[in-house]
Amino acid sequence: MRTPIAFFLVVSALLFTIGTVGVLVRRNALVIFMSIELQLNAVNLTLIAFSRQLGEVNGQVLAFFSMVVAAAEVVVGLAIIVAIFRRRVSANVDDINLLRW
Amino acid sequence: MTDLIWLVPALPLAGAVALLLAGKPLRRIAGGLASLLVGASFVVSVLVLIDLLGVGAEERTVAVKIFDWISVGSFEAPVELRVDPLSMVMALTVTGVGFLIHVYSIDYMHGDPRYSRYFAYLNLFVAAMLTLVLANNLVLLYVGWEGVGLCSYLLIAFWFERRAAADAGKKAFIVTRIGDTAMLIGIFLAFSTTGSVRFDEVFGAAGGLASGTATAIALLLFAGAVGKSAQLPLHVWLPDAMEGPTPVSALIHAATMVTAGVYLVVRAHAIFEASEVALGVVAVVGIVTAVYAGLSAIGQDDLKRVLAYSTISQLGYMFLAAGVGAYAVAIFHLVAHAFFKALLFLSAGSVMHATDGVIDVTRLGGLRRRMPVTAASFAVGGLALAGIPLLVGFFSKDQILAAAYEAGRTGLWITGLVAAFITAIYITRAYLLTFEGEPRSELHPHESPALMSVPMAVLGVGAVLGGLLGASAQTGRVQRFLGPVVGEPEAHAAAGALSEVGLSVIASAVAVGGIALAWALYGSGRVDWQALRARFGGARRALSRGFYVDDAYGALLVTPGKAAASFSASVLDTRVVDGAVNGIGRAFVRLAGVGRRLQTGLVRTYALAFLLGAAALVLVLVVRT
Amino acid sequence: MPIETPDLVLAPILPELILSGVAMLILLVDAARPSRGGRAMALLAAAGILAAAAVVIRQWQVPAADELTALGGMVAVDRFALFFRLVILACALLSVLLGAHYLERTGEGRGEYHALLLFAAAGMTLLAAAADLIVVFLALEVLSLSLYVLAGFSWRRLASQEASLKYFLLGAFSSAFFLYGIALAYGAAGTTSLAGIADALSGPGTSMALALAAGGLLLVGFSFKVAAVPFHMWTPDVYQGAPSPVTGFMAAGTKVAGFAALIRVTTVALGPVSWELLPAVVGVSALTMVVGSILAIAQDDVKRVLAYSSIAHAGFVLVGVAAANQEGVSGSMFYLVAYAAMILGAFAVVIAVSRTGEGRTSLRSYRGLARRNPVLGALLALFLLSLAGIPPTAGFIAKVLVFEAAVRAGLSGLVVVAVLASVVAAFFYIRLIVLAYMEDPEETERVPAEPAPGLALGVTAAVTLLLGILPGLLLDPLERAGVLRW
């Protein structure tokens, strides 16, 4: 039996929500970034689910693109985080609030 | 040549601009330059007149468009001048008398520190007045109307260092403003009901207007005339306006600006005729003012104020004429009055020039011996004013009274005769006290220089010979010339029992009677008029203060007005308005200060805001399906 | 089985190829001969930009082909795309100029600046020409990644690093939402091509809820990029922390590119449901204008003031987008050009006043500017007046165009809010002008005139004034570019 698409969508929505909450709640920059990656992967899941439903391959292609972009983002992101870590020996985003108000 | 009509207002305007901008370098020739330009305007006007006379009587209306000024949708008010008999008569009067007065001023104002500026204002006035009389639409007329009002203010308050002069200027401006506002509303009403402001279209459509609408428009326009021509109840500014230099009084407050109201009524007569009551109102206001002002003139000691009240009174006569439909006669009297009133004022100026400013008749006397030319001028002007036969005033005033009689308005006719009687009295009194008898003060008067005497002489000749131009209401040149514009003068069969000759005899008798009475009181030496003054002190004071009309205004309107203004400025404006504005400003600054704190600098806060926004957005969109 | 190779016509993306190619060249040259950034790299970058611009101009002159998209419907070749490409390239050129000057002063010059700038520019131009959501996403990411790094370019300053981190975290967060939106759109329409989505949405059988959710998320993603409220909170911090030339480029280029894509997506792909989307767009627009204008009042750092000002202006452009009619689109386009000129000009002034690095960015430093350098003071006043929307500047005409379009679309209420917000905003613009002209300067030394910022100032000031006095210069080409034909 084909699993109804709704399941996939719900699961990916849940994953997305978990990722979102992670961004909001966690203080370590790396963990925040991980949560963002989780969000992106949740979206990938959605894409693939739709692709399967529609019988089209575009969704899966887009998922590939998404992964490539995510990888590039990781590179840049980690570089930035490391640079900050070097300066302040802290990856706690709450400490980084020179610019405010 | 008719196409060059634009030169007529343009030349003095150019003079005004030049003298305003380059007053100091042009100082020495300011007077000559200004006079020359007005003189040139006069010449151009004459040439245009010749052109006009060369054309048949029915074709004597030419519209010369200069440029499109306002053109918004269906509202068009171009700068367009009208060449027709009425406008040319007015233009010739303004430029002619204006030229003479410019020349007179050259010596009169000699030595004044703001000599150039005086002539700039004077030229500007002439330009504005010409715009007024040559305009072919109500809007351009209003522009000229306001222009003369402005120049009047500038010139009355020319010696603004004197408190009285500055106050007089303000008063003139404010009082006429009341009339001007009503007039503007009248123009709006005319536009909204006829769809145009151009004369041909508005007056052509006047016949089709409902009587009520026509009355409203007519009365509103008349209100403007009441203000500008100093009729009751908006007359209070004219006596005070005598604070200005005497040539100014002669030009503006006798010959030209104050006549703008009469011109307006005559020009717009179609609207007045479409209304049932408007003309009647005009006639009544005119005659009442004539009597009131005449009585007040008797009580004035200041020679110029006598002449001021006299002007008010004579303007009343002109409105009386217009009110009974005798428009051509009204204009004829306007022109005649311009001549002899200007003459009288210039003579008074001559006296002031000679006596170093003393103009109180109770302190003058016996000036005839030392200033024969001036005395003769004043006498001629005075006789013309009184309506002595063969002088121009006789013809014009006589025709007015005849018109009233023949229109069946016997009450107006009789009152007119009473006014004529009073006129003769006050002007004779003024003459006698100033020029006859023994000098009452230590003065050393001298006759005026040529530049002042010659213009007076010219005006004198006009006062004497002017009758030739308009001897009869039916066949007079001026009246016939104006015919196509104002309606043919009808050959009335006399409505009453008297013939024209009979009317003339009665009018002349009344005038002579007035002169005789005044001579008896003041000239013959048999009556001690100074004792009479003291005995009838109360009556004398009432007359001299114009029956306290001005004082009433002061108490009822001016004082409360000032109090209200002061309250507005110090309380309303500073506390309420400024308070509200500043308060709003402060509220925003505080709001900004609070909002600022939201920007905590923490990434997680930003992410939260983002999430909330996104959720709200999506929910709003999805839930609505 | 033979693999079918698609026809690959590269001409439509030639500008992007040139930019990326030159960027890589810069990286290589710089790696081979590290010359501390310097003039050479700047010149190379400028050459690349000019080459790309030449290509764009030539494509503009070639009459429109039958096909409006190329590369399998991924990239648009209409004049809309060409127009925005040109604007972005102009912004990039000015940023190269300003950047080279700035980095020379601070001694932070490295070749990578120009390379990153070119990559970002390539992303922006591609974004303006994207005809498929995949390409939108890719272009957006290329642009964003380059900007994340550029924001942190002054790595010695903690503020710059902080700006970079904040931008990155929030940007990635936003990309996730945007991608989710793309996924939902794909699910609703069965395709990611903008034209295809439009077809699907106008036909039956599409879940409206899904489509609207997708539209909402796409709107969220775009709103983040152009700094609309409440997705704006990164803007003040990032604008303040990043080096000023980078800020200028971000403020101008990102907005222009972001709005180009937004307009394309909302009018083409989401065209059929634009009525349903209207409340969201109107709400965001109103909120953005109001919040941006009010919060700027309390700021005392000029870069933050300009940041909030940018936020408010995004709201104004959104008014044009909300109008969703022909005038709205061309009005928004005009607004973006005018805005790019004035904000770049303003930041050029900031760079000139700061003289070296990020010093003197507080409002106090602008006191008496007119006395210290009258030309600079006058130019600052010009840009501020244009930002405030006071005639005869380009900013005024832009506002008029956008408001007119909105009124015509029946959005009078929004226009009223916009006008009120303008009034409030005028306060802080005028306050800065008053500071420059009527206060005594704290330091009395003259602010020197430099050639590089001078040139940038000249160009932007000329555009600001010219468009204000002769808007026809731009409106006529816009007539031809504003029609989004499919």
mmCIF file of C-alpha atoms in Angstrom, chain B residues 277-407:
data_model
loop_
_atom_site.group_PDB
_atom_site.id
_atom_site.type_symbol
_atom_site.label_atom_id
_atom_site.label_comp_id
_atom_site.label_asym_id
_atom_site.label_seq_id
_atom_site.Cartn_x
_atom_site.Cartn_y
_atom_site.Cartn_z
ATOM 1 C CA VAL B 277 -34.418 95.070 -6.019
ATOM 2 C CA ALA B 278 -30.738 95.519 -6.679
ATOM 3 C CA LEU B 279 -30.993 98.776 -8.544
ATOM 4 C CA GLY B 280 -33.315 100.151 -5.928
ATOM 5 C CA VAL B 281 -30.825 99.304 -3.220
ATOM 6 C CA VAL B 282 -28.077 101.031 -5.165
ATOM 7 C CA ALA B 283 -30.119 104.206 -5.564
ATOM 8 C CA VAL B 284 -31.157 104.338 -1.920
ATOM 9 C CA VAL B 285 -27.685 103.676 -0.613
ATOM 10 C CA GLY B 286 -26.388 106.340 -2.967
ATOM 11 C CA ILE B 287 -28.780 109.066 -1.943
ATOM 12 C CA VAL B 288 -28.605 108.338 1.780
ATOM 13 C CA THR B 289 -24.842 108.449 1.627
ATOM 14 C CA ALA B 290 -24.983 111.661 -0.357
ATOM 15 C CA VAL B 291 -27.032 113.421 2.315
ATOM 16 C CA TYR B 292 -25.144 111.940 5.231
ATOM 17 C CA ALA B 293 -21.752 112.820 3.818
ATOM 18 C CA GLY B 294 -22.849 116.279 2.823
ATOM 19 C CA LEU B 295 -24.001 117.048 6.357
ATOM 20 C CA SER B 296 -20.777 115.709 7.780
ATOM 21 C CA ALA B 297 -18.809 117.856 5.357
ATOM 22 C CA ILE B 298 -20.348 120.950 6.838
ATOM 23 C CA GLY B 299 -18.897 120.072 10.204
ATOM 24 C CA GLN B 300 -15.304 119.440 9.118
ATOM 25 C CA ASP B 301 -12.551 121.873 9.938
ATOM 26 C CA ASP B 302 -9.808 120.098 8.046
ATOM 27 C CA LEU B 303 -10.033 121.268 4.460
ATOM 28 C CA LYS B 304 -9.093 117.906 3.080
ATOM 29 C CA ARG B 305 -11.649 116.134 5.178
ATOM 30 C CA VAL B 306 -14.287 118.445 3.784
ATOM 31 C CA LEU B 307 -13.243 117.310 0.368
ATOM 32 C CA ALA B 308 -13.182 113.691 1.477
ATOM 33 C CA TYR B 309 -16.737 113.759 2.697
ATOM 34 C CA SER B 310 -17.614 115.651 -0.409
ATOM 35 C CA THR B 311 -16.236 112.830 -2.497
ATOM 36 C CA ILE B 312 -18.288 110.327 -0.569
ATOM 37 C CA SER B 313 -21.316 112.439 -1.156
ATOM 38 C CA GLN B 314 -20.701 112.849 -4.887
ATOM 39 C CA LEU B 315 -20.116 109.136 -5.270
ATOM 40 C CA GLY B 316 -23.501 108.713 -3.706
ATOM 41 C CA TYR B 317 -24.887 110.826 -6.513
ATOM 42 C CA MET B 318 -23.267 108.573 -9.071
ATOM 43 C CA PHE B 319 -24.828 105.528 -7.485
ATOM 44 C CA LEU B 320 -28.130 107.313 -7.436
ATOM 45 C CA ALA B 321 -27.833 107.805 -11.181
ATOM 46 C CA ALA B 322 -26.941 104.201 -11.747
ATOM 47 C CA GLY B 323 -29.751 103.127 -9.476
ATOM 48 C CA VAL B 324 -32.362 104.815 -11.645
ATOM 49 C CA GLY B 325 -30.882 103.389 -14.803
ATOM 50 C CA ALA B 326 -29.103 106.468 -16.054
ATOM 51 C CA TYR B 327 -25.746 104.801 -16.479
ATOM 52 C CA ALA B 328 -24.308 107.129 -19.054
ATOM 53 C CA VAL B 329 -25.143 110.048 -16.823
ATOM 54 C CA ALA B 330 -23.446 108.368 -13.914
ATOM 55 C CA ILE B 331 -20.275 107.937 -15.931
ATOM 56 C CA PHE B 332 -20.477 111.477 -17.163
ATOM 57 C CA HIS B 333 -20.691 112.706 -13.592
ATOM 58 C CA LEU B 334 -17.804 110.425 -12.752
ATOM 59 C CA VAL B 335 -15.620 112.084 -15.339
ATOM 60 C CA ALA B 336 -16.795 115.563 -14.417
ATOM 61 C CA HIS B 337 -16.226 114.874 -10.746
ATOM 62 C CA ALA B 338 -12.758 113.583 -11.526
ATOM 63 C CA PHE B 339 -11.897 116.924 -12.974
ATOM 64 C CA PHE B 340 -13.308 119.301 -10.430
ATOM 65 C CA LYS B 341 -12.569 117.177 -7.384
ATOM 66 C CA ALA B 342 -8.990 116.711 -8.455
ATOM 67 C CA LEU B 343 -8.842 120.431 -9.003
ATOM 68 C CA LEU B 344 -10.154 121.064 -5.502
ATOM 69 C CA PHE B 345 -7.681 118.671 -3.955
ATOM 70 C CA LEU B 346 -4.744 120.067 -5.839
ATOM 71 C CA SER B 347 -5.764 123.505 -4.680
ATOM 72 C CA ALA B 348 -5.910 122.258 -1.129
ATOM 73 C CA GLY B 349 -2.483 120.776 -1.662
ATOM 74 C CA SER B 350 -1.291 124.075 -2.907
ATOM 75 C CA VAL B 351 -2.546 125.634 0.305
ATOM 76 C CA MET B 352 -0.786 123.023 2.401
ATOM 77 C CA HIS B 353 2.372 123.529 0.446
ATOM 78 C CA ALA B 354 2.184 127.223 1.085
ATOM 79 C CA THR B 355 1.229 127.150 4.736
ATOM 80 C CA ASP B 356 3.681 124.415 5.625
ATOM 81 C CA GLY B 357 0.955 121.921 6.422
ATOM 82 C CA VAL B 358 -1.710 123.964 8.143
ATOM 83 C CA ILE B 359 -5.033 122.916 6.725
ATOM 84 C CA ASP B 360 -7.463 123.740 9.493
ATOM 85 C CA VAL B 361 -9.876 126.274 8.037
ATOM 86 C CA THR B 362 -10.457 127.899 11.376
ATOM 87 C CA ARG B 363 -6.842 128.936 11.329
ATOM 88 C CA LEU B 364 -6.681 130.041 7.715
ATOM 89 C CA GLY B 365 -8.321 132.957 5.972
ATOM 90 C CA GLY B 366 -7.570 135.645 3.492
ATOM 91 C CA LEU B 367 -5.363 133.531 1.337
ATOM 92 C CA ARG B 368 -6.814 134.899 -1.850
ATOM 93 C CA ARG B 369 -4.617 137.909 -1.794
ATOM 94 C CA ARG B 370 -1.388 135.975 -1.628
ATOM 95 C CA MET B 371 -2.464 132.939 -3.734
ATOM 96 C CA PRO B 372 -4.775 134.191 -6.436
ATOM 97 C CA VAL B 373 -4.320 131.279 -8.802
ATOM 98 C CA THR B 374 -5.021 128.750 -6.138
ATOM 99 C CA ALA B 375 -8.034 130.689 -4.943
ATOM 100 C CA ALA B 376 -9.410 130.919 -8.464
ATOM 101 C CA SER B 377 -8.885 127.215 -9.004
ATOM 102 C CA PHE B 378 -10.666 126.350 -5.809
ATOM 103 C CA ALA B 379 -13.476 128.683 -6.690
ATOM 104 C CA VAL B 380 -13.960 127.182 -10.103
ATOM 105 C CA GLY B 381 -13.894 123.709 -8.701
ATOM 106 C CA GLY B 382 -16.274 124.651 -5.943
ATOM 107 C CA LEU B 383 -18.762 126.236 -8.298
ATOM 108 C CA ALA B 384 -18.637 123.205 -10.531
ATOM 109 C CA LEU B 385 -19.253 121.009 -7.514
ATOM 110 C CA ALA B 386 -22.187 123.079 -6.408
ATOM 111 C CA GLY B 387 -23.714 122.773 -9.814
ATOM 112 C CA ILE B 388 -23.678 126.323 -10.993
ATOM 113 C CA PRO B 389 -24.894 126.557 -14.575
ATOM 114 C CA LEU B 390 -22.523 126.238 -17.462
ATOM 115 C CA LEU B 391 -19.837 124.541 -15.463
ATOM 116 C CA VAL B 392 -19.609 120.853 -16.053
ATOM 117 C CA GLY B 393 -20.940 119.957 -12.644
ATOM 118 C CA PHE B 394 -24.152 121.674 -13.455
ATOM 119 C CA PHE B 395 -24.829 119.482 -16.439
ATOM 120 C CA SER B 396 -23.917 116.242 -14.823
ATOM 121 C CA LYS B 397 -25.702 116.793 -11.520
ATOM 122 C CA ASP B 398 -28.693 118.203 -13.250
ATOM 123 C CA GLN B 399 -28.989 115.159 -15.472
ATOM 124 C CA ILE B 400 -28.874 112.898 -12.446
ATOM 125 C CA LEU B 401 -31.701 114.713 -10.741
ATOM 126 C CA ALA B 402 -33.658 114.794 -13.977
ATOM 127 C CA ALA B 403 -33.191 111.087 -14.429
ATOM 128 C CA ALA B 404 -34.540 110.458 -10.959
ATOM 129 C CA TYR B 405 -37.526 112.674 -11.581
ATOM 130 C CA GLU B 406 -38.297 111.155 -14.931
ATOM 131 C CA ALA B 407 -38.065 107.670 -13.581
#
